[in-house]
PDB file of C-alpha atoms in Angstrom:
ATOM      1  CA  GLN A   1      -0.189 -11.743  14.354  1.00 86.00           C
ATOM      2  CA  VAL A   2       1.364  -9.203  12.808  1.00 92.00           C
ATOM      3  CA  GLN A   3      -0.039  -5.334  13.510  1.00 96.00           C
ATOM      4  CA  LEU A   4       0.012  -2.274  10.773  1.00 97.00           C
ATOM      5  CA  VAL A   5      -0.042   0.941  11.465  1.00 97.00           C
ATOM      6  CA  ALA A   6      -0.425   3.273   8.642  1.00 97.00           C
ATOM      7  CA  SER A   7       0.304   6.852   8.657  1.00 97.00           C
ATOM      8  CA  GLY A   8       1.538   9.794   6.411  1.00 97.00           C
ATOM      9  CA  GLY A   9      -2.009  10.476   4.948  1.00 97.00           C
ATOM     10  CA  GLY A  10      -3.397  14.303   4.512  1.00 97.00           C
ATOM     11  CA  LEU A  11      -4.944  16.949   2.372  1.00 97.00           C
ATOM     12  CA  VAL A  12      -2.928  17.992  -0.595  1.00 98.00           C
ATOM     13  CA  GLN A  13      -3.407  20.330  -3.453  1.00 98.00           C
ATOM     14  CA  ALA A  14      -3.624  18.226  -6.733  1.00 98.00           C
ATOM     15  CA  GLY A  15       0.180  17.880  -8.099  1.00 98.00           C
ATOM     16  CA  GLY A  16       1.134  17.526  -4.890  1.00 98.00           C
ATOM     17  CA  SER A  17       3.260  14.545  -3.019  1.00 98.00           C
ATOM     18  CA  LEU A  18       2.821  12.594  -0.044  1.00 98.00           C
ATOM     19  CA  ARG A  19       4.301   9.799   1.659  1.00 98.00           C
ATOM     20  CA  LEU A  20       2.558   7.115   3.457  1.00 98.00           C
ATOM     21  CA  SER A  21       4.273   4.539   5.704  1.00 98.00           C
ATOM     22  CA  CYS A  22       3.025   1.522   7.350  1.00 98.00           C
ATOM     23  CA  ALA A  23       4.989   0.037  10.686  1.00 97.00           C
ATOM     24  CA  ALA A  24       4.728  -3.590  11.217  1.00 96.00           C
ATOM     25  CA  SER A  25       5.217  -5.384  14.374  1.00 92.00           C
ATOM     26  CA  GLY A  26       4.311  -9.036  15.704  1.00 86.00           C
ATOM     27  CA  ARG A  27       6.253 -11.851  13.328  1.00 80.00           C
ATOM     28  CA  THR A  28       8.790 -11.167  11.316  1.00 91.00           C
ATOM     29  CA  PHE A  29       8.130  -8.560   9.050  1.00 95.00           C
ATOM     30  CA  SER A  30      10.418 -10.044   6.075  1.00 95.00           C
ATOM     31  CA  ASN A  31       8.127 -12.915   6.031  1.00 96.00           C
ATOM     32  CA  TYR A  32       5.451 -11.223   4.441  1.00 97.00           C
ATOM     33  CA  ALA A  33       4.415  -9.324   0.907  1.00 97.00           C
ATOM     34  CA  MET A  34       3.351  -6.234   1.371  1.00 98.00           C
ATOM     35  CA  TYR A  35       0.225  -4.380  -0.095  1.00 98.00           C
ATOM     36  CA  TRP A  36      -1.438  -1.167  -0.703  1.00 98.00           C
ATOM     37  CA  PHE A  37      -4.764  -1.210  -1.514  1.00 98.00           C
ATOM     38  CA  ARG A  38      -7.186   2.462  -1.675  1.00 98.00           C
ATOM     39  CA  GLN A  39     -10.922   2.757  -1.136  1.00 97.00           C
ATOM     40  CA  ALA A  40     -13.213   5.694  -2.123  1.00 96.00           C
ATOM     41  CA  PRO A  41     -16.827   6.635  -0.667  1.00 92.00           C
ATOM     42  CA  GLY A  42     -18.983   4.521  -2.401  1.00 94.00           C
ATOM     43  CA  LYS A  43     -16.387   2.448  -4.643  1.00 95.00           C
ATOM     44  CA  GLU A  44     -14.659  -0.681  -4.234  1.00 94.00           C
ATOM     45  CA  ARG A  45     -11.927  -1.195  -2.442  1.00 95.00           C
ATOM     46  CA  GLU A  46      -8.729  -1.305  -5.424  1.00 95.00           C
ATOM     47  CA  PHE A  47      -5.319  -2.408  -5.498  1.00 97.00           C
ATOM     48  CA  VAL A  48      -2.709   0.252  -5.703  1.00 98.00           C
ATOM     49  CA  ALA A  49       0.749  -1.359  -5.874  1.00 98.00           C
ATOM     50  CA  SER A  50       2.587  -4.357  -3.993  1.00 98.00           C
ATOM     51  CA  ILE A  51       6.127  -5.388  -3.231  1.00 98.00           C
ATOM     52  CA  THR A  52       7.783  -9.067  -2.660  1.00 98.00           C
ATOM     53  CA  ARG A  53       9.466  -9.835   0.923  1.00 97.00           C
ATOM     54  CA  SER A  54      13.225  -8.899  -0.499  1.00 96.00           C
ATOM     55  CA  GLY A  55      11.764  -5.919  -1.713  1.00 96.00           C
ATOM     56  CA  LEU A  56      13.301  -6.449  -5.194  1.00 96.00           C
ATOM     57  CA  SER A  57       9.759  -6.550  -6.937  1.00 97.00           C
ATOM     58  CA  THR A  58       7.014  -4.413  -7.379  1.00 98.00           C
ATOM     59  CA  TYR A  59       4.261  -4.304  -9.154  1.00 98.00           C
ATOM     60  CA  TYR A  60       1.372  -1.086  -9.627  1.00 98.00           C
ATOM     61  CA  ALA A  61      -2.170  -0.641 -11.144  1.00 97.00           C
ATOM     62  CA  ASP A  62      -2.406   0.884 -14.259  1.00 97.00           C
ATOM     63  CA  SER A  63      -3.734   3.788 -12.540  1.00 97.00           C
ATOM     64  CA  VAL A  64      -0.207   5.033 -10.189  1.00 98.00           C
ATOM     65  CA  LYS A  65       1.873   3.616 -12.280  1.00 98.00           C
ATOM     66  CA  GLY A  66       4.596   6.215 -13.287  1.00 98.00           C
ATOM     67  CA  ARG A  67       3.362   8.304 -10.110  1.00 98.00           C
ATOM     68  CA  PHE A  68       3.446   6.025  -7.040  1.00 98.00           C
ATOM     69  CA  THR A  69       6.659   4.102  -5.605  1.00 98.00           C
ATOM     70  CA  ILE A  70       6.125   1.703  -2.970  1.00 98.00           C
ATOM     71  CA  SER A  71       9.301   0.264  -1.427  1.00 98.00           C
ATOM     72  CA  ARG A  72      10.661  -0.772   2.065  1.00 98.00           C
ATOM     73  CA  ASP A  73      12.739  -1.529   4.731  1.00 97.00           C
ATOM     74  CA  ASN A  74      12.981  -4.776   6.513  1.00 97.00           C
ATOM     75  CA  ALA A  75      15.290  -3.251   8.912  1.00 96.00           C
ATOM     76  CA  LYS A  76      12.797  -0.872  10.402  1.00 96.00           C
ATOM     77  CA  ASN A  77       9.731  -2.954   9.572  1.00 97.00           C
ATOM     78  CA  THR A  78       8.018  -0.386   7.572  1.00 98.00           C
ATOM     79  CA  VAL A  79       6.667  -0.417   3.918  1.00 98.00           C
ATOM     80  CA  TYR A  80       6.461   3.221   2.161  1.00 98.00           C
ATOM     81  CA  LEU A  81       4.158   4.152  -0.687  1.00 98.00           C
ATOM     82  CA  GLN A  82       5.469   7.330  -2.166  1.00 98.00           C
ATOM     83  CA  MET A  83       2.621   8.995  -4.055  1.00 98.00           C
ATOM     84  CA  ASN A  84       3.762  11.965  -6.089  1.00 98.00           C
ATOM     85  CA  SER A  85       1.607  14.014  -9.210  1.00 98.00           C
ATOM     86  CA  LEU A  86      -1.585  13.249  -6.956  1.00 98.00           C
ATOM     87  CA  LYS A  87      -4.970  13.699  -8.649  1.00 98.00           C
ATOM     88  CA  PRO A  88      -8.156  14.094  -7.117  1.00 97.00           C
ATOM     89  CA  GLU A  89      -9.341  11.040  -8.266  1.00 96.00           C
ATOM     90  CA  ASP A  90      -6.819   9.269  -6.042  1.00 98.00           C
ATOM     91  CA  ALA A  91      -8.281  10.646  -2.997  1.00 98.00           C
ATOM     92  CA  ALA A  92      -9.950   7.684  -0.874  1.00 98.00           C
ATOM     93  CA  VAL A  93      -8.338   5.566   2.439  1.00 98.00           C
ATOM     94  CA  TYR A  94      -5.320   3.850   1.614  1.00 98.00           C
ATOM     95  CA  LEU A  95      -4.458   0.740   3.431  1.00 98.00           C
ATOM     96  CA  CYS A  96      -1.430  -1.747   4.175  1.00 98.00           C
ATOM     97  CA  ALA A  97      -1.573  -5.321   3.789  1.00 97.00           C
ATOM     98  CA  ALA A  98       0.581  -8.333   4.712  1.00 97.00           C
ATOM     99  CA  ASP A  99       0.477 -11.793   3.346  1.00 96.00           C
ATOM    100  CA  LYS A 100       2.871 -14.334   3.267  1.00 95.00           C
ATOM    101  CA  GLN A 101       2.150 -14.829  -0.574  1.00 94.00           C
ATOM    102  CA  TYR A 102       2.798 -12.871  -2.981  1.00 95.00           C
ATOM    103  CA  TYR A 103       0.222 -12.115  -6.006  1.00 92.00           C
ATOM    104  CA  PRO A 104       1.405  -9.120  -8.152  1.00 92.00           C
ATOM    105  CA  ARG A 105      -2.004  -7.745  -8.924  1.00 88.00           C
ATOM    106  CA  TRP A 106      -3.547  -9.178  -5.836  1.00 88.00           C
ATOM    107  CA  GLY A 107      -6.933 -11.016  -6.983  1.00 82.00           C
ATOM    108  CA  SER A 108      -9.899 -11.500  -4.431  1.00 83.00           C
ATOM    109  CA  GLY A 109      -9.876 -11.987  -1.093  1.00 86.00           C
ATOM    110  CA  ASP A 110      -8.722 -11.092   1.811  1.00 91.00           C
ATOM    111  CA  PRO A 111      -4.124 -10.339   2.786  1.00 94.00           C
ATOM    112  CA  ASP A 112      -3.801 -12.106   6.093  1.00 94.00           C
ATOM    113  CA  TYR A 113      -3.443  -9.032   7.989  1.00 96.00           C
ATOM    114  CA  TRP A 114      -4.381  -5.167   7.321  1.00 96.00           C
ATOM    115  CA  GLY A 115      -3.852  -2.020   8.768  1.00 95.00           C
ATOM    116  CA  GLN A 116      -6.661   0.663   9.807  1.00 90.00           C
ATOM    117  CA  GLY A 117      -5.680   2.778   7.185  1.00 93.00           C
ATOM    118  CA  THR A 118      -5.179   6.591   6.413  1.00 97.00           C
ATOM    119  CA  GLN A 119      -6.999   9.298   4.489  1.00 98.00           C
ATOM    120  CA  VAL A 120      -5.710  10.936   1.514  1.00 98.00           C
ATOM    121  CA  THR A 121      -7.771  13.981   0.508  1.00 98.00           C
ATOM    122  CA  VAL A 122      -6.636  16.017  -3.035  1.00 97.00           C
ATOM    123  CA  SER A 123      -8.093  19.246  -3.589  1.00 96.00           C
ATOM    124  CA  SER A 124      -8.329  20.724  -7.170  1.00 90.00           C
TER     125      SER A 124
END
């Protein structure tokens, strides 16, 4: 089992920044690719970003490319999502996830493990 705890969400003005964290415990963190997803009210869950086990490769949804950065610190068992130039349409519950396989754009189905989510609200 891998337990994931996301934090760092909050209320920010449009154009502002937030840094989300997702702390992992349980099995060996570096064995898992990590993902960030988001879900806004009334909308389907959306892939945001992914990072390989080593952290050397990343991939982003077009909607966040150039504004968001995913990174990981395997020594701290933590994955991050730095979000800059936030827009009202970025408002959602952000969820981190872990999977033994790396799929850059994720695709369909559920990752092996989900975190509980952290709320991001962007005021215009």
